[in-house]
Coordinates of C-alpha atoms in Angstrom, one line a residue:
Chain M
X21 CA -4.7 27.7 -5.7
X22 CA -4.6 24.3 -5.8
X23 CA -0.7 23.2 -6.5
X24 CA -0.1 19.6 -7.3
X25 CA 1.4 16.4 -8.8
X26 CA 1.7 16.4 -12.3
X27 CA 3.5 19.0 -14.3
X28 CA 7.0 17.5 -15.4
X29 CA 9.8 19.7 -16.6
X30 CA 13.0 19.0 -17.8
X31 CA 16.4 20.1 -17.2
X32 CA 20.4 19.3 -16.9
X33 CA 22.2 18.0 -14.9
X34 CA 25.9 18.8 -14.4
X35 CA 28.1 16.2 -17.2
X36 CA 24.9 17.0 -19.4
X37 CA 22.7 14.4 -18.8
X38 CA 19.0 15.6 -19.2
X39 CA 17.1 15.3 -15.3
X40 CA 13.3 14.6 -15.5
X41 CA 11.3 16.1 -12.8
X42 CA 8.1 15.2 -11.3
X43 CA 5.8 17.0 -8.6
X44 CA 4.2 14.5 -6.0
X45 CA 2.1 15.6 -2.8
X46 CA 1.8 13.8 0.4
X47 CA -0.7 12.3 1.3
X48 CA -2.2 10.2 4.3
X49 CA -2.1 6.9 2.3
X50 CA 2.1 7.4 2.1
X51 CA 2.6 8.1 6.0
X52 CA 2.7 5.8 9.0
X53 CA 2.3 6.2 12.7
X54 CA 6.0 7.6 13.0
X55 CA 4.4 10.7 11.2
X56 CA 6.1 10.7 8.1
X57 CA 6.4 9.1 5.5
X58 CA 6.7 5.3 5.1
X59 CA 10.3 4.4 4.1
X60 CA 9.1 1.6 1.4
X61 CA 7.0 4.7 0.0
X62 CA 10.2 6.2 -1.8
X63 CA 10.1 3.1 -4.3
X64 CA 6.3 4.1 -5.2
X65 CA 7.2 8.0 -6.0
X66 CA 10.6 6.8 -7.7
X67 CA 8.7 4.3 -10.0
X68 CA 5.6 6.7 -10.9
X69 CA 8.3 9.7 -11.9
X70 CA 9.9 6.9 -13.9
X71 CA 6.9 5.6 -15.3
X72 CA 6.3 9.7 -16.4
X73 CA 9.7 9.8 -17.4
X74 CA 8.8 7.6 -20.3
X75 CA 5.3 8.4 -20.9
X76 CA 7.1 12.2 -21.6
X77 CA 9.2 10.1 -24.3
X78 CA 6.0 8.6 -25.4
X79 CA 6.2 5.5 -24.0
X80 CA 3.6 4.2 -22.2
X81 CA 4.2 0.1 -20.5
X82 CA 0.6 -0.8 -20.6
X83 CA 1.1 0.0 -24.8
X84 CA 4.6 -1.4 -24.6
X85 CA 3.5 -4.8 -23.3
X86 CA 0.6 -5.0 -25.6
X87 CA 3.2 -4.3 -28.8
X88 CA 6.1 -6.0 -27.2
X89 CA 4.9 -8.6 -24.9
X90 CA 7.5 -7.4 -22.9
X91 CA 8.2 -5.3 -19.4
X92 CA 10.6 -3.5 -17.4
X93 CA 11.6 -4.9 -14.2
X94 CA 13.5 -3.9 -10.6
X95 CA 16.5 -5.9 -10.4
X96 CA 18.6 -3.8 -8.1
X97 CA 17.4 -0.4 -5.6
X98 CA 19.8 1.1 -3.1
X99 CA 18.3 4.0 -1.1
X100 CA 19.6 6.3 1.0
X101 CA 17.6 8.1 3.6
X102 CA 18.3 11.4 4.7
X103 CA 15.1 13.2 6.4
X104 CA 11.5 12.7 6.7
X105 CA 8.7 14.1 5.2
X106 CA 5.4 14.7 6.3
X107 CA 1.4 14.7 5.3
X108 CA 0.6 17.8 3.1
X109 CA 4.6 18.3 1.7
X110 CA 5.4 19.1 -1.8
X111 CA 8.1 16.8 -3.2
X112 CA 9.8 16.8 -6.4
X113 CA 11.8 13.7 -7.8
X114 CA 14.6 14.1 -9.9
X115 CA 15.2 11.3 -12.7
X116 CA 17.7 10.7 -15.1
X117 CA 20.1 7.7 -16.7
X118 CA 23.2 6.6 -15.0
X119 CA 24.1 4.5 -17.7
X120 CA 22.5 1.4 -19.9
X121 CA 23.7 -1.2 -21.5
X122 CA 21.8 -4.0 -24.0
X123 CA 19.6 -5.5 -21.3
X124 CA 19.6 -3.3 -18.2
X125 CA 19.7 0.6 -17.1
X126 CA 20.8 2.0 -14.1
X127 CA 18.8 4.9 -12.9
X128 CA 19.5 8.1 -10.6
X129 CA 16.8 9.6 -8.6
X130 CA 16.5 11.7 -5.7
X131 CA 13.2 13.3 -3.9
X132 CA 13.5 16.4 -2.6
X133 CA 11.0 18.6 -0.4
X134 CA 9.5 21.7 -2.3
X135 CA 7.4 21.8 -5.2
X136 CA 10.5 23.0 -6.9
X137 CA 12.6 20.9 -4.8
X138 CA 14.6 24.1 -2.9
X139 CA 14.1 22.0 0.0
X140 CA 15.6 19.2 2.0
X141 CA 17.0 16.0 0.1
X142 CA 14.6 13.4 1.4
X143 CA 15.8 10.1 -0.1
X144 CA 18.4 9.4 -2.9
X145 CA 17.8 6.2 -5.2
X146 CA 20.1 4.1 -7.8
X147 CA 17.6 2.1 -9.2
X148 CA 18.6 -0.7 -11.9
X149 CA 16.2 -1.8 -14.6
X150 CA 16.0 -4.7 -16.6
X151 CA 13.4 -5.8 -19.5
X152 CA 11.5 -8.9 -19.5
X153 CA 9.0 -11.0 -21.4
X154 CA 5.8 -10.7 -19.2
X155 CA 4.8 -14.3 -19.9
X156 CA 8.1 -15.9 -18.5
X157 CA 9.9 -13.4 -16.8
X158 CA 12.5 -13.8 -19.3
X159 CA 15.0 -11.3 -19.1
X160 CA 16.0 -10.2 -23.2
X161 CA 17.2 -6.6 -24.7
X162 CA 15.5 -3.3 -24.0
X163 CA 13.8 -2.1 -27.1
X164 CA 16.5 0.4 -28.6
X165 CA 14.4 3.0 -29.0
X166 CA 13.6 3.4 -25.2
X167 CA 17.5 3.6 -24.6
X168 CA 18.2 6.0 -27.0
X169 CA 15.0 8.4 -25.7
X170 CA 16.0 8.5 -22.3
X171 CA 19.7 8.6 -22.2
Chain V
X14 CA 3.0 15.8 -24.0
X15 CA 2.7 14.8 -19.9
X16 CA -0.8 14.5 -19.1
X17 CA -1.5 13.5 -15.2
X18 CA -2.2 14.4 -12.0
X19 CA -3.2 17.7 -10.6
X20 CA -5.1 20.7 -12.5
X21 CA -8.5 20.4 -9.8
X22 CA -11.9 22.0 -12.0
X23 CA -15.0 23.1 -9.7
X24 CA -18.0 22.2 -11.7
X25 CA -21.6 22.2 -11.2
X26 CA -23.9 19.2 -10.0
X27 CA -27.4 18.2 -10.8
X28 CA -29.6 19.9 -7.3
X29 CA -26.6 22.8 -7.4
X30 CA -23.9 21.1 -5.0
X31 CA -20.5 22.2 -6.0
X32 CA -18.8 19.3 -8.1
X33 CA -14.7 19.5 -7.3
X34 CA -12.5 17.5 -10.0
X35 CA -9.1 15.5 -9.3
X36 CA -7.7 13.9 -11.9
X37 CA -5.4 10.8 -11.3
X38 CA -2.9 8.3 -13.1
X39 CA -3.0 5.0 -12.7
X40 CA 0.6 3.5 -11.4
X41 CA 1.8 0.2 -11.2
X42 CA 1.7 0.5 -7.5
X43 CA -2.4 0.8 -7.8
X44 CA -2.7 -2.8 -9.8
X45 CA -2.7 -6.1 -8.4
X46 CA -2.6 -9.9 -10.7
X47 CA -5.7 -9.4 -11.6
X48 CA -4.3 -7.0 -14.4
X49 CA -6.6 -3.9 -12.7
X50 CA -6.5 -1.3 -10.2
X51 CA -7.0 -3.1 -6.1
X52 CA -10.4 -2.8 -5.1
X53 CA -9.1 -1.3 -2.4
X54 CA -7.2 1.5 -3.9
X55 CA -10.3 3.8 -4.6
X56 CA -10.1 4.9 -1.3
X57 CA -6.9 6.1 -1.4
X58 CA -7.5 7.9 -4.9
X59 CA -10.9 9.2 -3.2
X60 CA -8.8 10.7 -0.1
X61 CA -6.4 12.6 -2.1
X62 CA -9.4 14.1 -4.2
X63 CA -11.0 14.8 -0.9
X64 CA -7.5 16.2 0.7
X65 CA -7.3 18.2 -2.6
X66 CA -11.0 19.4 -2.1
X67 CA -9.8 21.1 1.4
X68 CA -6.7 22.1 -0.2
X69 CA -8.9 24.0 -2.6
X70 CA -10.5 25.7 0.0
X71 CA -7.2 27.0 2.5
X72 CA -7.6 23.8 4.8
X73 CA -4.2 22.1 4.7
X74 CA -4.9 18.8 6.8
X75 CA -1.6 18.9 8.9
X76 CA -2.0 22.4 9.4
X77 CA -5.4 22.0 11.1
X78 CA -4.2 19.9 13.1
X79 CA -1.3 21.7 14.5
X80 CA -3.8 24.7 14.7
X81 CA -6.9 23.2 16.2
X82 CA -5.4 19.9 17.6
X83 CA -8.4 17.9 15.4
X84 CA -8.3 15.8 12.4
X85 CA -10.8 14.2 10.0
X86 CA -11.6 10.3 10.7
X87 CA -14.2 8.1 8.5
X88 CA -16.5 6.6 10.1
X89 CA -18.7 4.6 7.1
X90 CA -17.7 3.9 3.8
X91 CA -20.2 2.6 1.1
X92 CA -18.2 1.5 -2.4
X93 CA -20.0 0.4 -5.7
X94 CA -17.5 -1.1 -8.0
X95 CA -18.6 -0.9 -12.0
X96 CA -15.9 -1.7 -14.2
X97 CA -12.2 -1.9 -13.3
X98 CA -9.4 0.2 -14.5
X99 CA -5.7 0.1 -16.0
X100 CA -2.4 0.8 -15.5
X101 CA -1.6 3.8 -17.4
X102 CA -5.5 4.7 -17.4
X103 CA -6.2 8.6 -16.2
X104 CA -9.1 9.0 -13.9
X105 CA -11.3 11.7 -13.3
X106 CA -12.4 12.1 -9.2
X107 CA -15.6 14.2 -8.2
X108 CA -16.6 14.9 -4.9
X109 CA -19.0 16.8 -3.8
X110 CA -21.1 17.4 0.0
X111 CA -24.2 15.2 0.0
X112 CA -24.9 16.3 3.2
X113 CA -23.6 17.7 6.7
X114 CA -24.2 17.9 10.5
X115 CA -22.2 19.2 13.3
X116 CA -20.2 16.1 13.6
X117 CA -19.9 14.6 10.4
X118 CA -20.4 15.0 6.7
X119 CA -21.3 12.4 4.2
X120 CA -19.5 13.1 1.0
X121 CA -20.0 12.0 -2.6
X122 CA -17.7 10.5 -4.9
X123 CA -17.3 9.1 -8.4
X124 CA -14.1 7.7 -10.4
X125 CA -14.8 7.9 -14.0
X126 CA -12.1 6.7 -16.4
X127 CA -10.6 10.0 -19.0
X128 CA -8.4 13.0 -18.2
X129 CA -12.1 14.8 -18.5
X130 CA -14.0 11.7 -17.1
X131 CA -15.8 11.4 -19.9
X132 CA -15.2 7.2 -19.9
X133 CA -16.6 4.5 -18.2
X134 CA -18.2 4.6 -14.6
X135 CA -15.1 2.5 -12.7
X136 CA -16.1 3.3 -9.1
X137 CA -18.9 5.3 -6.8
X138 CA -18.5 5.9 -2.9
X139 CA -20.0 7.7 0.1
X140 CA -18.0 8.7 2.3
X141 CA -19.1 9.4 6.2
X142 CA -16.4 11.7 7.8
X143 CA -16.0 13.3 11.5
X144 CA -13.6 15.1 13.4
X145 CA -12.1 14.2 16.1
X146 CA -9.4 15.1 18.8
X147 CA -6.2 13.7 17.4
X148 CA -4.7 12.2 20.9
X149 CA -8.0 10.2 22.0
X150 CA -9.9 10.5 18.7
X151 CA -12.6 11.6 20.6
X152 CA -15.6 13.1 18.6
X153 CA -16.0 16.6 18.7
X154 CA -17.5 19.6 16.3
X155 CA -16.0 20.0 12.6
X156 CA -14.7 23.6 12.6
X157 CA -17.8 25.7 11.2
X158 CA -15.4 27.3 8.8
X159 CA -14.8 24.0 7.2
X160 CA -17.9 23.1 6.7
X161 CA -19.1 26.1 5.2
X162 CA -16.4 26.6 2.9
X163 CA -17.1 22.9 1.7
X164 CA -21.4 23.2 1.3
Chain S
X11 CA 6.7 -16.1 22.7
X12 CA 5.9 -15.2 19.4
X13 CA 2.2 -14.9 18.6
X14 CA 1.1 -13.6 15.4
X15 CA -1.1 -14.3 12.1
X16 CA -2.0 -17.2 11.2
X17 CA -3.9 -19.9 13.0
X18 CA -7.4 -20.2 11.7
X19 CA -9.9 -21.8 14.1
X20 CA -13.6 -22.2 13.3
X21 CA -16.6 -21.4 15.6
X22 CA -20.3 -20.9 15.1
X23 CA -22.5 -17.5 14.7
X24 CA -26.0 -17.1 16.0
X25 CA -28.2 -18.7 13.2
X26 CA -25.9 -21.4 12.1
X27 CA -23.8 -20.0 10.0
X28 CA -20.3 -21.5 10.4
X29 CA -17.7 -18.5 11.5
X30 CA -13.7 -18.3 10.0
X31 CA -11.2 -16.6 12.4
X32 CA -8.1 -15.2 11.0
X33 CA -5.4 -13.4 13.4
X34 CA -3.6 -10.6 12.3
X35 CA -0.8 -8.1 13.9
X36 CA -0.5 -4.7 13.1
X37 CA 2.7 -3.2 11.2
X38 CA 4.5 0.1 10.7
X39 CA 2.7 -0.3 6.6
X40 CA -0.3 -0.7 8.2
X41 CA -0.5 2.4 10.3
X42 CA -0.8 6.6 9.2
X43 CA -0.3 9.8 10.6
X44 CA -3.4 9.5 13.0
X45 CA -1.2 6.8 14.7
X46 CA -3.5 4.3 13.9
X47 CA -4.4 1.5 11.1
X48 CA -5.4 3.6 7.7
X49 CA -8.8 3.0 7.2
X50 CA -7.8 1.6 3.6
X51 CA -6.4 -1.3 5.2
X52 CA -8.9 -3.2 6.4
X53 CA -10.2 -3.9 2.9
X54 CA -6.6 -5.9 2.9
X55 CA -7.5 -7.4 5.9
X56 CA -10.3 -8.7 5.4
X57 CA -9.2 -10.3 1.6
X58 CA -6.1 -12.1 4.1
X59 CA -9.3 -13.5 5.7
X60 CA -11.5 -14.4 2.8
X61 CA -8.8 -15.7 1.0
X62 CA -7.2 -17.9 4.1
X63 CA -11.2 -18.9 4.4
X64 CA -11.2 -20.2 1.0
X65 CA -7.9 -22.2 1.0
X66 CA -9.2 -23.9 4.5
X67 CA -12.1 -25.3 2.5
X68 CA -9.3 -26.3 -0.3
X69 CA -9.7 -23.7 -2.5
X70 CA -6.2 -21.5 -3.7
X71 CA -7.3 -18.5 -5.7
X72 CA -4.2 -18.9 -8.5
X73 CA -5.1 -22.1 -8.4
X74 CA -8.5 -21.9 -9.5
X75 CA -7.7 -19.2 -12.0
X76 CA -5.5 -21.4 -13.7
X77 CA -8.0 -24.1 -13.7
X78 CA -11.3 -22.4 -14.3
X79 CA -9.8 -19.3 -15.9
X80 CA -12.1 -17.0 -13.4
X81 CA -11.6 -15.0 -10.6
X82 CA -13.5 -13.7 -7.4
X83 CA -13.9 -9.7 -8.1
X84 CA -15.3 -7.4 -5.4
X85 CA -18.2 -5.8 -6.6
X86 CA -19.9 -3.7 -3.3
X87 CA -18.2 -2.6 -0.1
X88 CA -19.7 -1.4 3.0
X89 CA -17.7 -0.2 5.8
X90 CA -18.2 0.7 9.6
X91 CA -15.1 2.0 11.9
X92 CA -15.8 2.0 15.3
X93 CA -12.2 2.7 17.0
X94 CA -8.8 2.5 16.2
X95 CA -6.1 0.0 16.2
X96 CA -2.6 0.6 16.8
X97 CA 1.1 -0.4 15.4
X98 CA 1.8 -4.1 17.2
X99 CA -1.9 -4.8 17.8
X100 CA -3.2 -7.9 17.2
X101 CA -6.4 -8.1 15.7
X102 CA -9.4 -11.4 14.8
X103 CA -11.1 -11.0 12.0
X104 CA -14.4 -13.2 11.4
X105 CA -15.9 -13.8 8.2
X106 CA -19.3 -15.7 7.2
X107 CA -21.4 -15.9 4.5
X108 CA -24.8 -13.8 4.7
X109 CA -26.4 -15.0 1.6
X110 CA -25.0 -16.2 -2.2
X111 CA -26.8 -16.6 -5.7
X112 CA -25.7 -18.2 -9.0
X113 CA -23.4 -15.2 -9.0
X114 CA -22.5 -13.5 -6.1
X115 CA -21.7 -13.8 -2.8
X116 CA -22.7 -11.7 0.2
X117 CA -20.0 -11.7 2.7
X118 CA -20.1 -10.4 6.6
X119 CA -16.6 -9.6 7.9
X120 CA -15.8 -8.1 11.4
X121 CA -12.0 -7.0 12.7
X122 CA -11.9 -6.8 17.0
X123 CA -9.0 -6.3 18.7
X124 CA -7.2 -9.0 20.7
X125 CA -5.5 -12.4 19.9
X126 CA -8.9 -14.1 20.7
X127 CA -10.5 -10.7 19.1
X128 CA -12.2 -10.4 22.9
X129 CA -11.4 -6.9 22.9
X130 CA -12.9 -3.7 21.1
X131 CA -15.2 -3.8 17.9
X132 CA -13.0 -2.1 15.6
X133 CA -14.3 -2.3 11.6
X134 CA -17.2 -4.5 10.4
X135 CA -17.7 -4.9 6.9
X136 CA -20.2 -6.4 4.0
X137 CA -18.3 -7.8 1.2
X138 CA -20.1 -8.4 -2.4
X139 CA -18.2 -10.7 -4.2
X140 CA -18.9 -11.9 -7.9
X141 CA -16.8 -14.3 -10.4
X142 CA -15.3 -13.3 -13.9
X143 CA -13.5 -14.7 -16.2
X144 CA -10.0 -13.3 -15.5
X145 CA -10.0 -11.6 -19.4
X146 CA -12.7 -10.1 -20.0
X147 CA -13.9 -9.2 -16.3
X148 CA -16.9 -10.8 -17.7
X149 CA -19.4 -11.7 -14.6
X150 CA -20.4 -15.9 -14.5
X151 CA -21.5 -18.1 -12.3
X152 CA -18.8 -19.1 -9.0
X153 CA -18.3 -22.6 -9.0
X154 CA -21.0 -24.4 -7.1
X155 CA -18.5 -26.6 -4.9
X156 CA -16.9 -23.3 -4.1
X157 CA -20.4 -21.8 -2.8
X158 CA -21.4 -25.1 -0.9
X159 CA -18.1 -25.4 0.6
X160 CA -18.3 -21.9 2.6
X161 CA -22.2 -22.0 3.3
Chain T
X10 CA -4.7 -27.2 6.3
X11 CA -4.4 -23.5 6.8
X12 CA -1.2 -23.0 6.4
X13 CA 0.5 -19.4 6.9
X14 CA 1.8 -16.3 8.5
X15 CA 3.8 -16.3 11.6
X16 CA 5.3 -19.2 13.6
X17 CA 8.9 -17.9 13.9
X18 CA 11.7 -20.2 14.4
X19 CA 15.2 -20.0 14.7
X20 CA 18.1 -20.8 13.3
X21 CA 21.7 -20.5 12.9
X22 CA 23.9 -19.0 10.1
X23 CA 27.4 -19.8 8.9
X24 CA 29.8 -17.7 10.9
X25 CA 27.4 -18.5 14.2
X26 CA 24.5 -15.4 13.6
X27 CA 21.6 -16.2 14.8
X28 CA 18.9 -16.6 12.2
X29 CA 15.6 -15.4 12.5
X30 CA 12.9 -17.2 10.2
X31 CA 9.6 -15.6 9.7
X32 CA 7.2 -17.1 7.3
X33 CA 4.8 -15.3 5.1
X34 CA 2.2 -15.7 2.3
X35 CA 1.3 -13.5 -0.8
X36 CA -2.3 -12.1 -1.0
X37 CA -3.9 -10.0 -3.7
X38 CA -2.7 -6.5 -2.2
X39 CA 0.7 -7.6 -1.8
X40 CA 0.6 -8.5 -6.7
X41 CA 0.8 -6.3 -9.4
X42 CA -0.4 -6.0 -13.0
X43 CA 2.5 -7.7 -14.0
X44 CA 1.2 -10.8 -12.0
X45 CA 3.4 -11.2 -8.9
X46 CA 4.6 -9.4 -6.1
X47 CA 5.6 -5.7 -6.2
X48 CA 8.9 -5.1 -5.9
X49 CA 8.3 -2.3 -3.6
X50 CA 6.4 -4.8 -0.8
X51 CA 9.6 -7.0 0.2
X52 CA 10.4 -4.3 2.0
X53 CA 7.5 -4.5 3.7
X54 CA 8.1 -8.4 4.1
X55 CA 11.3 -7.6 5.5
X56 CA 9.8 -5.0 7.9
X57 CA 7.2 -7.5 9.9
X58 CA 9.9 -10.2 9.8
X59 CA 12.4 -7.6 11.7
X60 CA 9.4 -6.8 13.9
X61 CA 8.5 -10.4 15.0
X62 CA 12.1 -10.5 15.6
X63 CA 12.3 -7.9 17.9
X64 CA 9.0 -9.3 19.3
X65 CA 10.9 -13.1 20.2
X66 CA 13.5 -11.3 22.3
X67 CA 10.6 -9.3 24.5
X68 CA 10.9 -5.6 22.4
X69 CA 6.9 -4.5 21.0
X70 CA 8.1 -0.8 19.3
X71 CA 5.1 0.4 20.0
X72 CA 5.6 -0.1 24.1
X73 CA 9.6 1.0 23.4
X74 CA 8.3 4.1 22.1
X75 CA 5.7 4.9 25.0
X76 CA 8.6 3.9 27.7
X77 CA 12.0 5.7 26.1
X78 CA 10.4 8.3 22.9
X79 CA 12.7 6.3 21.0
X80 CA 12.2 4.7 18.0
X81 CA 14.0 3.0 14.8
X82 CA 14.0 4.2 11.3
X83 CA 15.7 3.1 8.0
X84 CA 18.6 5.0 6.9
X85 CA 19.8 2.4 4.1
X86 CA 18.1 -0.4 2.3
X87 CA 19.9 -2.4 -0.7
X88 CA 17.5 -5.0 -2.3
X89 CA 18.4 -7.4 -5.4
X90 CA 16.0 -9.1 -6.6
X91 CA 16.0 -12.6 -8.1
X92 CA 13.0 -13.9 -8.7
X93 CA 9.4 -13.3 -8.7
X94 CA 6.7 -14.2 -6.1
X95 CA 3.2 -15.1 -7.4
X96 CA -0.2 -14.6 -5.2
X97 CA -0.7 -17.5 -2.8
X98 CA 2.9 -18.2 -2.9
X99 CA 4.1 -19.1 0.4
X100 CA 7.6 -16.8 1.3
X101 CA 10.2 -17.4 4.7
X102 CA 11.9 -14.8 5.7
X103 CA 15.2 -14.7 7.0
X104 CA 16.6 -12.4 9.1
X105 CA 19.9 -11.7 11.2
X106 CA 22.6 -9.1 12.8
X107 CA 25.5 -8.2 10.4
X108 CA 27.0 -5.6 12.1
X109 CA 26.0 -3.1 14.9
X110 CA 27.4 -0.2 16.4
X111 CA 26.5 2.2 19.2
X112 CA 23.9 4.0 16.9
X113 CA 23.0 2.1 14.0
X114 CA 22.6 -2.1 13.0
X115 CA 23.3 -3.2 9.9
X116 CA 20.5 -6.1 8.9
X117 CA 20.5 -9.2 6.6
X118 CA 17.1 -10.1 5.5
X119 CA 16.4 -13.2 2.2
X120 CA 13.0 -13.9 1.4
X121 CA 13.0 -17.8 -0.3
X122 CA 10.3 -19.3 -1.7
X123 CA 8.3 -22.3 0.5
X124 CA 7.0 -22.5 3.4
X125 CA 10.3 -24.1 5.1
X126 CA 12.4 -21.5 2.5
X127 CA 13.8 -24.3 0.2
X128 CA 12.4 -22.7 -2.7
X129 CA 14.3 -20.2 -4.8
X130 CA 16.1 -17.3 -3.5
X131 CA 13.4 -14.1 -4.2
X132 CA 14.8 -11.1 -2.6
X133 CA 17.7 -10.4 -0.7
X134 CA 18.4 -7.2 0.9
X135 CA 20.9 -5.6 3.6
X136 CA 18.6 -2.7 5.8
X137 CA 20.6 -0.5 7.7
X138 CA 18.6 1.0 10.7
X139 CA 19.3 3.8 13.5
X140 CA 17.3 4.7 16.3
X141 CA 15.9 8.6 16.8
X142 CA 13.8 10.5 19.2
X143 CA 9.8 10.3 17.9
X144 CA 9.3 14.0 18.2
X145 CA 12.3 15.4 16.5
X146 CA 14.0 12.3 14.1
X147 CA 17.6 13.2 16.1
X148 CA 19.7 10.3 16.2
X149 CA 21.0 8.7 19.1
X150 CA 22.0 6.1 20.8
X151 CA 20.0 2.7 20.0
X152 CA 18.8 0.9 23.9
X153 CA 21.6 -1.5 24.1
X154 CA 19.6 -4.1 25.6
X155 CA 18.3 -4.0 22.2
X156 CA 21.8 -4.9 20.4
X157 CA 22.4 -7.1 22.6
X158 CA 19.5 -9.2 22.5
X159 CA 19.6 -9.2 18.9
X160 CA 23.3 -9.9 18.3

């Protein structure tokens, strides 16, 4: 009865790059008096299906920092707005590599409204990632093995 | 391999009150510099298990109030704060009725750390709830149906 | 034309105890569905306040963390809502001291509406507070010059 | 000694835009586990500051929503980031009119580091922003005393 966040599935997307997708609900924390949901919101959803993104690789950043001593960071988000949603809507965010290089990768995501995402496109994101050490901020080479997981 | 949010359980509490179970992921949006989860943020993961605790029942929150023109307001909110939690850390909500009037109900809650909160005590809470009118938020009766479904 | 946060002034409750006063305006983040400030975010309101309290008596919370290597931790939370506040109100917050040990400190806190918080009684709250070393969470005893400074 | 949130001044930018400077400071719920601000919260930041703006030239959004049903929402945001914010860091905001047409305005916003913004450059984003009816999201035609003012 109860239909939720938290069962990811994978599947294609057209040029073959593998799309991640994660179930979020609404809730009343994630609105504001306009009704909807708060604009700034969309970089909370789009971080935790990225965060589950990797965990579903098997990377998890608390684990990652303790090994590495090292951390992803937001260098760049653009975000497109298309219509609101509201308390008590299904979402489901979309996730999947634009393209990396040695020290960054840019990311694709889109939220859509349905809890198989049949519904209106919400918000589209391009989201570019760096890695860092978490001491200094300083920014150095993703580890390999996260690139070549994800892409 | 994706463990997370969202399979609710309905267990069993000591005296016979329904126990309902939400589990929930820790995201870097829920940590502060302190390294843990925001003191603050318990509320919000104790309102979605709540929300999900309706949900559980038929009662879709903006759905009531497009039908009945009401909505749930707290009015008191006592939180005991035990040991903190982590990003990446799952959490295990209860909730349960402590007790209930006409106007309000005073609900249980407990965040234990583990997918099957089997970890560390990280956060306790009542929670005093009424219902209001959702123009003047003036007090009025909790639908009967609600409460009953929730006891 | 402007007013908005950020002019503390200090008066003096019934019984001695010296009063902090911290203006604050309501935002779009601030706000939810109901139209009004999400009951959440008075917790953030009134850690803007302690925290602005603390610097007035020369006390910066990185600061100290990087000197001492501890950290105030919230450790019991008791809210009361009494009415709502809505997007572009501006709000006082008070905050005293109640009573403080070796290791804690009992905090009262109250949010009223209006720049001079003459208008409506609108959350009052009772903050524990205890000090840890910013590892371990492990609890010690607050600086003494911070607890004579706010008595 | 308190020093904080909220005397705006203004300014005026290369190419004779008017610059709007709000000035802000970085508490707990604004920080993350990686130990300064989350990304996600300049755009927050950027929110009050194009509030207070709106605010200096007479507009309150709460009062233009009860006297036209009108309101603004964010149809674009592009953010780069440069450089981390830690807590207690004071942050000015700057703010100003790119480019504006019958239903949308195109927004500058930089948050700098300091109190007078002479620090280093932390975020800098472009928001664009149209204006809809509250009831139905339908786009139309921003209040050109608005534009005007703000131009």
């Amino acid at each position: 009865m109860t239909q939720a966040d938290g069962t990811a599935t994978t599947g294609s997307a057209a040029g073959g790059a593998r799309v991640f997708h994660w179930p979020l609900r609404v809730y009343w924390e994630d609105t504001d008096a306009g009704g909807v949901v708060f604009y700034a919101n969309y970089l909370k959803y789009f971080e935790r299906a990225r965060t589950e993104w990797l965990r579903a690789q098997g990377f998890g950043q608390q684990q990652l920092r303790e090994s590495t001593g090292g951390m992803f960071v937001v260098t760049d988000a653009t975000l497109k707005y298309h219509r609101p949603a509201r308390l008590d809507d299904q979402l489901l965010v979309t996730t999947w590599m634009q393209e990396h290089g040695r020290v960054c990768m840019t990311i694709g995501q889109q939220a859509r409204r349905g809890a198989d995402g049949s519904g209106d496109m919400l918000c589209e994101a391009t989201i570019r990632i760096g890695w860092v050490s978490a001491e200094l901020f300083k920014p150095t080479r993703i580890p390999p093995s996260i690139v070549k997981a994800l892409s």
